[in-house]
Amino acid sequence: MTISQAKAKIEEYKKQKDICILAHSYESRDIIEIADFTGDSYKLSVDASKVKNKNIVFAGVHFMAQTAKMLSPDKNVYMPNTAAGCEMAEQMDVDTLAAMKKKEPDRLVVAYVNTTAELKTLCDVCVTSSSAVKIVSALKEKKILFIPDCNLGDFVKKACPDKDIMLFNGGCPAHQRATKADAIAAKAAHPEALLLVHPECRPEVTALADYVGSTSGIMQFAHKSDKKEFIIGTEMSIAEHLEFECPDKKFFLLSKNIICPNMRMTTLMDVYSICKDIDTPAASDREIIMSDELIRKARVCIDKMIELGG
Ligand code: 13P
Ligand code: SF4
């Protein structure tokens, strides 16, 4: 089967079986092209809550598909490749957070959405990279425990100096691989280029950036800017998407090491396969199953995120 034949079959299955495909911006170009909704994790959460189709196929990592299920519990939500987890989401377990809450009972727990549903049941409000500063600023509480990403937490802390924010020592292994030396070298090699980075990067990297924002934020900035050259400080797929979308501009990588193996895991053929299997028993191994109780408890902080982040 060729790529175009696979895409044509996926389009057929989408109509036949009432399927909507959501794909995170880090997914591969061929998947982005057949998706109905693409974007950062905040946008996809809002999109998931509005989907009318019976079936959702979520190309991304596990916590994102779980979030889609929580926001559309009456839909069948599938992951094309269930091995795609998020390394950061798996860094903090329920016992660790419960112990921290016991020590710091007067702190509101603000969780990056990159957390498991089980952990979310212990959190007060979720944030994404695009909504974190807006949401934390809107909270009346001053004392906050921000989990698990210490780099996004540090970014929020600097933007909200009136808050007392305690951090957990977690983070994204892919973004943490970009160093200050990478930023200095990339700027020296491309002196005309603007440096656009994700807040999951280290503080010494974001300090050198011309723009810090989510995956969608970085893409929109590059689209709208009248500059012609950009250094991209997030998963390398974003530079490739921008090359297709803005062929008159040049995109360079901050570091060739910002690769998320989990986001690279789902292939177009995985999407083809789940679309083919939906409405048959073969799809059940890729369906997101969560108990009503887990959805009810974990959803509270997601709903709060959408209320405050909109
Ligand atoms: P965004 O919210 O920018 O999509 O980030 C999600 C993510 O996992 C980045 O590594
Ligand atoms: Fe998780 Fe990092 Fe991959 Fe984003 S890039 S999905 S935070 S491991």
CSV table of C-alpha atoms and ligand atoms in Angstrom, one decimal:
chain,number,residue,atom,x,y,z
A,1,MET,CA,0.0,0.0,0.0
A,2,THR,CA,1.3,3.5,-0.8
A,3,ILE,CA,1.0,6.6,1.5
A,4,SER,CA,-1.7,8.0,-0.8
A,5,GLN,CA,-3.7,4.7,-0.9
A,6,ALA,CA,-3.5,4.6,3.0
A,7,LYS,CA,-4.7,8.2,3.2
A,8,ALA,CA,-7.6,7.5,0.8
A,9,LYS,CA,-8.7,4.4,2.8
A,10,ILE,CA,-8.6,6.4,6.1
A,11,GLU,CA,-10.8,9.1,4.5
A,12,GLU,CA,-13.3,6.4,3.4
A,13,TYR,CA,-13.3,4.8,6.9
A,14,LYS,CA,-13.8,8.2,8.5
A,15,LYS,CA,-17.1,8.7,6.6
A,16,GLN,CA,-18.3,5.1,6.8
A,17,LYS,CA,-17.7,4.7,10.6
A,18,ASP,CA,-18.2,8.3,11.8
A,19,ILE,CA,-14.6,8.8,13.0
A,20,CYS,CA,-13.0,12.1,13.9
A,21,ILE,CA,-9.2,12.2,14.0
A,22,LEU,CA,-7.4,14.4,16.5
A,23,ALA,CA,-3.6,14.8,16.1
A,24,HIS,CA,-1.1,16.6,18.3
A,25,SER,CA,1.2,19.0,16.4
A,26,TYR,CA,4.2,16.7,17.1
A,27,GLU,CA,2.7,13.9,15.0
A,28,SER,CA,4.2,13.2,11.6
A,29,ARG,CA,3.3,15.2,8.5
A,30,ASP,CA,1.2,12.4,6.9
A,31,ILE,CA,-0.9,12.1,10.0
A,32,ILE,CA,-1.4,15.8,10.4
A,33,GLU,CA,-2.6,15.9,6.8
A,34,ILE,CA,-5.5,13.4,7.4
A,35,ALA,CA,-6.4,14.8,10.9
A,36,ASP,CA,-9.7,16.7,11.4
A,37,PHE,CA,-8.2,18.7,14.3
A,38,THR,CA,-4.5,19.5,15.0
A,39,GLY,CA,-2.8,21.7,17.6
A,40,ASP,CA,-1.4,21.9,21.1
A,41,SER,CA,-2.7,20.0,24.0
A,42,TYR,CA,-5.0,22.9,25.2
A,43,LYS,CA,-6.7,23.3,21.7
A,44,LEU,CA,-7.1,19.5,21.3
A,45,SER,CA,-8.8,19.3,24.8
A,46,VAL,CA,-11.3,22.0,23.7
A,47,ASP,CA,-11.8,20.3,20.3
A,48,ALA,CA,-12.3,16.9,22.0
A,49,SER,CA,-15.1,18.3,24.2
A,50,LYS,CA,-17.0,19.5,21.0
A,51,VAL,CA,-16.6,16.4,18.8
A,52,LYS,CA,-20.0,15.2,17.4
A,53,ASN,CA,-18.7,11.9,15.9
A,54,LYS,CA,-19.3,8.5,17.5
A,55,ASN,CA,-15.6,7.6,17.4
A,56,ILE,CA,-12.4,9.6,18.2
A,57,VAL,CA,-9.0,8.5,17.0
A,58,PHE,CA,-6.4,10.3,19.0
A,59,ALA,CA,-2.9,10.4,17.5
A,60,GLY,CA,-0.7,11.7,20.3
A,61,VAL,CA,0.4,10.3,23.7
A,62,HIS,CA,-1.6,8.4,26.3
A,63,PHE,CA,-2.5,11.3,28.7
A,64,MET,CA,-3.9,13.3,25.7
A,65,ALA,CA,-6.2,10.4,24.7
A,66,GLN,CA,-7.3,10.1,28.3
A,67,THR,CA,-8.1,13.8,28.4
A,68,ALA,CA,-10.2,13.4,25.3
A,69,LYS,CA,-12.1,10.5,26.8
A,70,MET,CA,-12.7,12.5,30.0
A,71,LEU,CA,-14.1,15.4,28.0
A,72,SER,CA,-16.2,13.2,25.7
A,73,PRO,CA,-17.0,10.2,27.9
A,74,ASP,CA,-19.9,9.0,25.7
A,75,LYS,CA,-17.6,8.7,22.7
A,76,ASN,CA,-15.4,5.7,21.8
A,77,VAL,CA,-11.8,7.0,22.0
A,78,TYR,CA,-9.0,5.0,20.4
A,79,MET,CA,-5.2,5.4,20.3
A,80,PRO,CA,-3.6,4.1,17.1
A,81,ASN,CA,-0.6,3.0,19.0
A,82,THR,CA,-1.0,2.4,22.7
A,83,ALA,CA,2.7,2.2,23.4
A,84,ALA,CA,2.9,6.0,23.1
A,85,GLY,CA,3.1,7.3,26.6
A,86,CYS,CA,4.6,10.6,27.9
A,87,GLU,CA,7.8,10.2,29.9
A,88,MET,CA,7.0,13.3,32.0
A,89,ALA,CA,3.4,12.1,32.8
A,90,GLU,CA,4.9,8.9,34.3
A,91,GLN,CA,7.4,10.7,36.6
A,92,MET,CA,5.0,11.3,39.5
A,93,ASP,CA,2.8,8.8,41.1
A,94,VAL,CA,-0.2,9.2,43.4
A,95,ASP,CA,1.7,8.3,46.6
A,96,THR,CA,4.4,10.9,46.0
A,97,LEU,CA,1.8,13.6,45.4
A,98,ALA,CA,-0.2,12.5,48.4
A,99,ALA,CA,2.9,12.8,50.6
A,100,MET,CA,3.7,16.3,49.3
A,101,LYS,CA,0.1,17.4,49.9
A,102,LYS,CA,0.3,16.2,53.5
A,103,LYS,CA,3.5,18.3,54.0
A,104,GLU,CA,2.0,21.3,52.3
A,105,PRO,CA,-1.7,21.2,53.1
A,106,ASP,CA,-2.3,24.9,52.4
A,107,ARG,CA,-1.0,24.8,48.8
A,108,LEU,CA,-3.4,24.6,45.8
A,109,VAL,CA,-2.2,21.8,43.5
A,110,VAL,CA,-1.7,23.0,39.9
A,111,ALA,CA,-0.9,20.1,37.5
A,112,TYR,CA,0.5,20.3,34.1
A,113,VAL,CA,-2.0,18.3,31.9
A,114,ASN,CA,1.0,16.0,31.2
A,115,THR,CA,0.0,13.8,34.1
A,116,THR,CA,-2.0,10.5,34.5
A,117,ALA,CA,-5.7,10.5,35.2
A,118,GLU,CA,-5.0,8.9,38.6
A,119,LEU,CA,-2.8,11.8,39.6
A,120,LYS,CA,-5.3,14.3,38.3
A,121,THR,CA,-7.8,13.0,40.9
A,122,LEU,CA,-5.6,14.6,43.6
A,123,CYS,CA,-5.1,18.0,41.8
A,124,ASP,CA,-7.1,21.2,41.9
A,125,VAL,CA,-6.6,22.6,38.5
A,126,CYS,CA,-4.8,21.6,35.3
A,127,VAL,CA,-2.8,23.9,32.9
A,128,THR,CA,-1.2,23.4,29.6
A,129,SER,CA,1.9,25.2,28.2
A,130,SER,CA,-0.3,27.8,26.4
A,131,SER,CA,-2.7,28.4,29.3
A,132,ALA,CA,-0.5,28.1,32.5
A,133,VAL,CA,0.3,31.8,33.0
A,134,LYS,CA,-3.2,32.9,32.3
A,135,ILE,CA,-4.7,30.3,34.7
A,136,VAL,CA,-2.2,30.7,37.6
A,137,SER,CA,-2.7,34.5,37.4
A,138,ALA,CA,-6.5,34.1,37.6
A,139,LEU,CA,-6.3,32.0,40.7
A,140,LYS,CA,-7.1,33.8,44.0
A,141,GLU,CA,-4.9,31.4,46.0
A,142,LYS,CA,-1.3,32.6,46.5
A,143,LYS,CA,0.3,29.4,47.7
A,144,ILE,CA,0.7,26.8,44.9
A,145,LEU,CA,2.3,23.4,44.4
A,146,PHE,CA,3.1,23.1,40.7
A,147,ILE,CA,3.7,19.6,39.3
A,148,PRO,CA,5.5,17.9,37.6
A,149,ASP,CA,7.5,20.1,35.2
A,150,CYS,CA,9.9,22.3,37.0
A,151,ASN,CA,10.8,24.2,33.8
A,152,LEU,CA,7.2,25.2,33.0
A,153,GLY,CA,6.8,25.8,36.7
A,154,ASP,CA,9.8,28.2,36.7
A,155,PHE,CA,8.4,30.0,33.7
A,156,VAL,CA,5.1,30.5,35.4
A,157,LYS,CA,6.8,31.5,38.6
A,158,LYS,CA,8.7,34.3,36.8
A,159,ALA,CA,5.5,35.5,35.1
A,160,CYS,CA,3.5,35.5,38.3
A,161,PRO,CA,5.9,37.0,40.9
A,162,ASP,CA,3.0,37.7,43.4
A,163,LYS,CA,2.5,33.9,43.8
A,164,ASP,CA,4.4,31.6,46.2
A,165,ILE,CA,5.0,28.6,43.9
A,166,MET,CA,6.6,25.4,45.0
A,167,LEU,CA,8.0,23.1,42.3
A,168,PHE,CA,8.5,19.4,41.8
A,169,ASN,CA,11.7,18.2,40.2
A,170,GLY,CA,10.1,16.7,37.0
A,171,GLY,CA,10.5,17.6,33.4
A,172,CYS,CA,10.5,16.5,29.8
A,173,PRO,CA,13.6,14.5,29.0
A,174,ALA,CA,13.5,15.5,25.3
A,175,HIS,CA,13.3,19.3,25.9
A,176,GLN,CA,15.8,19.1,28.8
A,177,ARG,CA,18.4,17.9,26.3
A,178,ALA,CA,18.6,21.4,24.8
A,179,THR,CA,21.4,23.3,26.5
A,180,LYS,CA,22.4,27.0,26.9
A,181,ALA,CA,25.4,26.1,24.7
A,182,ASP,CA,23.0,24.9,22.0
A,183,ALA,CA,21.1,28.2,22.1
A,184,ILE,CA,24.3,30.3,21.9
A,185,ALA,CA,25.7,28.2,19.1
A,186,ALA,CA,22.4,28.3,17.1
A,187,LYS,CA,22.1,32.0,17.5
A,188,ALA,CA,25.7,32.5,16.4
A,189,ALA,CA,25.2,30.2,13.3
A,190,HIS,CA,21.9,32.1,12.4
A,191,PRO,CA,22.2,35.7,13.6
A,192,GLU,CA,19.1,36.8,11.7
A,193,ALA,CA,16.9,34.1,13.1
A,194,LEU,CA,14.5,34.5,16.1
A,195,LEU,CA,14.7,31.8,18.7
A,196,LEU,CA,11.3,30.3,19.5
A,197,VAL,CA,11.2,27.8,22.4
A,198,HIS,CA,8.7,25.7,24.4
A,199,PRO,CA,8.5,26.4,28.2
A,200,GLU,CA,9.5,22.8,28.8
A,201,CYS,CA,13.1,23.9,27.9
A,202,ARG,CA,15.5,24.7,30.7
A,203,PRO,CA,15.3,28.3,32.2
A,204,GLU,CA,18.8,29.2,30.9
A,205,VAL,CA,17.5,28.3,27.3
A,206,THR,CA,14.2,30.2,27.6
A,207,ALA,CA,16.1,33.2,29.0
A,208,LEU,CA,17.8,33.5,25.6
A,209,ALA,CA,14.5,33.1,23.5
A,210,ASP,CA,12.7,35.8,21.5
A,211,TYR,CA,9.4,33.9,22.1
A,212,VAL,CA,8.4,31.2,24.6
A,213,GLY,CA,5.1,29.4,24.0
A,214,SER,CA,3.3,26.2,23.3
A,215,THR,CA,3.6,24.1,20.1
A,216,SER,CA,0.7,26.0,18.5
A,217,GLY,CA,2.0,29.3,19.9
A,218,ILE,CA,5.4,28.7,18.2
A,219,MET,CA,3.7,27.8,14.9
A,220,GLN,CA,1.4,30.9,15.0
A,221,PHE,CA,4.3,33.2,15.9
A,222,ALA,CA,6.4,31.9,12.9
A,223,HIS,CA,3.4,32.2,10.5
A,224,LYS,CA,2.6,35.8,11.6
A,225,SER,CA,6.1,37.2,11.9
A,226,ASP,CA,7.5,39.2,9.1
A,227,LYS,CA,11.0,37.7,9.9
A,228,LYS,CA,12.3,35.1,7.6
A,229,GLU,CA,14.4,32.8,9.8
A,230,PHE,CA,13.6,31.0,13.0
A,231,ILE,CA,15.4,28.6,15.4
A,232,ILE,CA,12.9,26.1,16.7
A,233,GLY,CA,13.3,25.0,20.3
A,234,THR,CA,10.8,22.2,20.6
A,235,GLU,CA,10.3,18.7,19.2
A,236,MET,CA,11.9,18.7,15.7
A,237,SER,CA,8.6,17.8,13.9
A,238,ILE,CA,7.5,21.4,14.4
A,239,ALA,CA,10.3,22.7,12.2
A,240,GLU,CA,9.3,20.3,9.4
A,241,HIS,CA,5.6,21.3,9.6
A,242,LEU,CA,6.6,24.9,9.4
A,243,GLU,CA,8.8,24.3,6.4
A,244,PHE,CA,5.7,22.9,4.6
A,245,GLU,CA,3.4,25.6,5.9
A,246,CYS,CA,5.7,28.6,5.3
A,247,PRO,CA,7.9,27.7,2.3
A,248,ASP,CA,9.2,31.2,2.0
A,249,LYS,CA,10.8,31.1,5.5
A,250,LYS,CA,13.7,29.1,6.9
A,251,PHE,CA,13.6,27.0,10.1
A,252,PHE,CA,16.6,25.6,12.0
A,253,LEU,CA,16.8,23.3,15.0
A,254,LEU,CA,17.9,24.5,18.4
A,255,SER,CA,19.1,21.0,19.0
A,256,LYS,CA,18.9,17.8,17.0
A,257,ASN,CA,18.3,16.0,20.4
A,258,ILE,CA,14.8,17.3,21.0
A,259,ILE,CA,13.0,14.2,19.7
A,260,CYS,CA,10.1,12.6,21.6
A,261,PRO,CA,10.3,8.9,20.9
A,262,ASN,CA,6.7,8.5,22.0
A,263,MET,CA,5.3,11.1,19.6
A,264,ARG,CA,7.4,9.4,16.8
A,265,MET,CA,5.8,6.0,17.6
A,266,THR,CA,2.4,6.4,15.9
A,267,THR,CA,2.6,5.8,12.1
A,268,LEU,CA,0.1,6.5,9.3
A,269,MET,CA,-0.4,2.7,9.1
A,270,ASP,CA,-1.3,2.6,12.8
A,271,VAL,CA,-4.0,5.2,12.0
A,272,TYR,CA,-5.1,3.2,9.0
A,273,SER,CA,-5.2,0.0,11.1
A,274,ILE,CA,-7.4,1.4,13.9
A,275,CYS,CA,-9.8,3.0,11.4
A,276,LYS,CA,-10.1,-0.3,9.6
A,277,ASP,CA,-10.7,-2.1,12.9
A,278,ILE,CA,-13.2,0.3,14.5
A,279,ASP,CA,-16.7,-1.3,14.9
A,280,THR,CA,-15.0,-4.8,15.1
A,281,PRO,CA,-13.8,-6.6,18.2
A,282,ALA,CA,-10.2,-6.1,17.0
A,283,ALA,CA,-10.2,-2.4,18.0
A,284,SER,CA,-10.9,-3.1,21.7
A,285,ASP,CA,-7.1,-3.4,22.5
A,286,ARG,CA,-6.6,0.2,21.5
A,287,GLU,CA,-9.7,1.7,23.1
A,288,ILE,CA,-9.3,4.1,26.1
A,289,ILE,CA,-11.3,2.5,29.0
A,290,MET,CA,-11.7,4.5,32.2
A,291,SER,CA,-14.2,3.9,35.0
A,292,ASP,CA,-17.0,6.4,35.5
A,293,GLU,CA,-15.5,7.2,38.9
A,294,LEU,CA,-12.0,7.9,37.6
A,295,ILE,CA,-13.5,10.1,34.9
A,296,ARG,CA,-15.7,12.0,37.4
A,297,LYS,CA,-12.8,12.6,39.8
A,298,ALA,CA,-10.0,13.4,37.3
A,299,ARG,CA,-12.2,15.6,35.2
A,300,VAL,CA,-12.7,18.2,37.9
A,301,CYS,CA,-9.3,19.8,37.3
A,302,ILE,CA,-9.7,19.6,33.5
A,303,ASP,CA,-13.0,21.4,33.6
A,304,LYS,CA,-11.5,24.1,35.8
A,305,MET,CA,-8.7,24.4,33.2
A,306,ILE,CA,-11.1,25.0,30.4
A,307,GLU,CA,-13.2,27.4,32.5
A,308,LEU,CA,-10.2,29.5,33.4
A,309,GLY,CA,-8.2,29.1,30.2
A,310,GLY,CA,-10.9,30.0,27.6
B,1,13P,P1,1.7,21.6,24.0
B,1,13P,O1,0.7,21.9,25.1
B,1,13P,O2,2.5,22.8,23.6
B,1,13P,O3,1.1,20.9,22.9
B,1,13P,O4,2.8,20.7,24.7
B,1,13P,C1,2.6,19.3,24.9
B,1,13P,C2,3.8,18.6,25.1
B,1,13P,O5,3.8,17.4,25.5
B,1,13P,C3,5.0,19.3,24.8
B,1,13P,O6,6.1,18.5,25.0
B,2,SF4,FE1,5.9,14.1,27.1
B,2,SF4,FE2,8.2,15.5,26.5
B,2,SF4,FE3,7.1,13.9,24.7
B,2,SF4,FE4,5.9,16.2,25.3
B,2,SF4,S1,7.9,15.9,24.3
B,2,SF4,S2,4.9,14.2,25.1
B,2,SF4,S3,6.4,16.3,27.5
B,2,SF4,S4,7.9,13.3,26.7
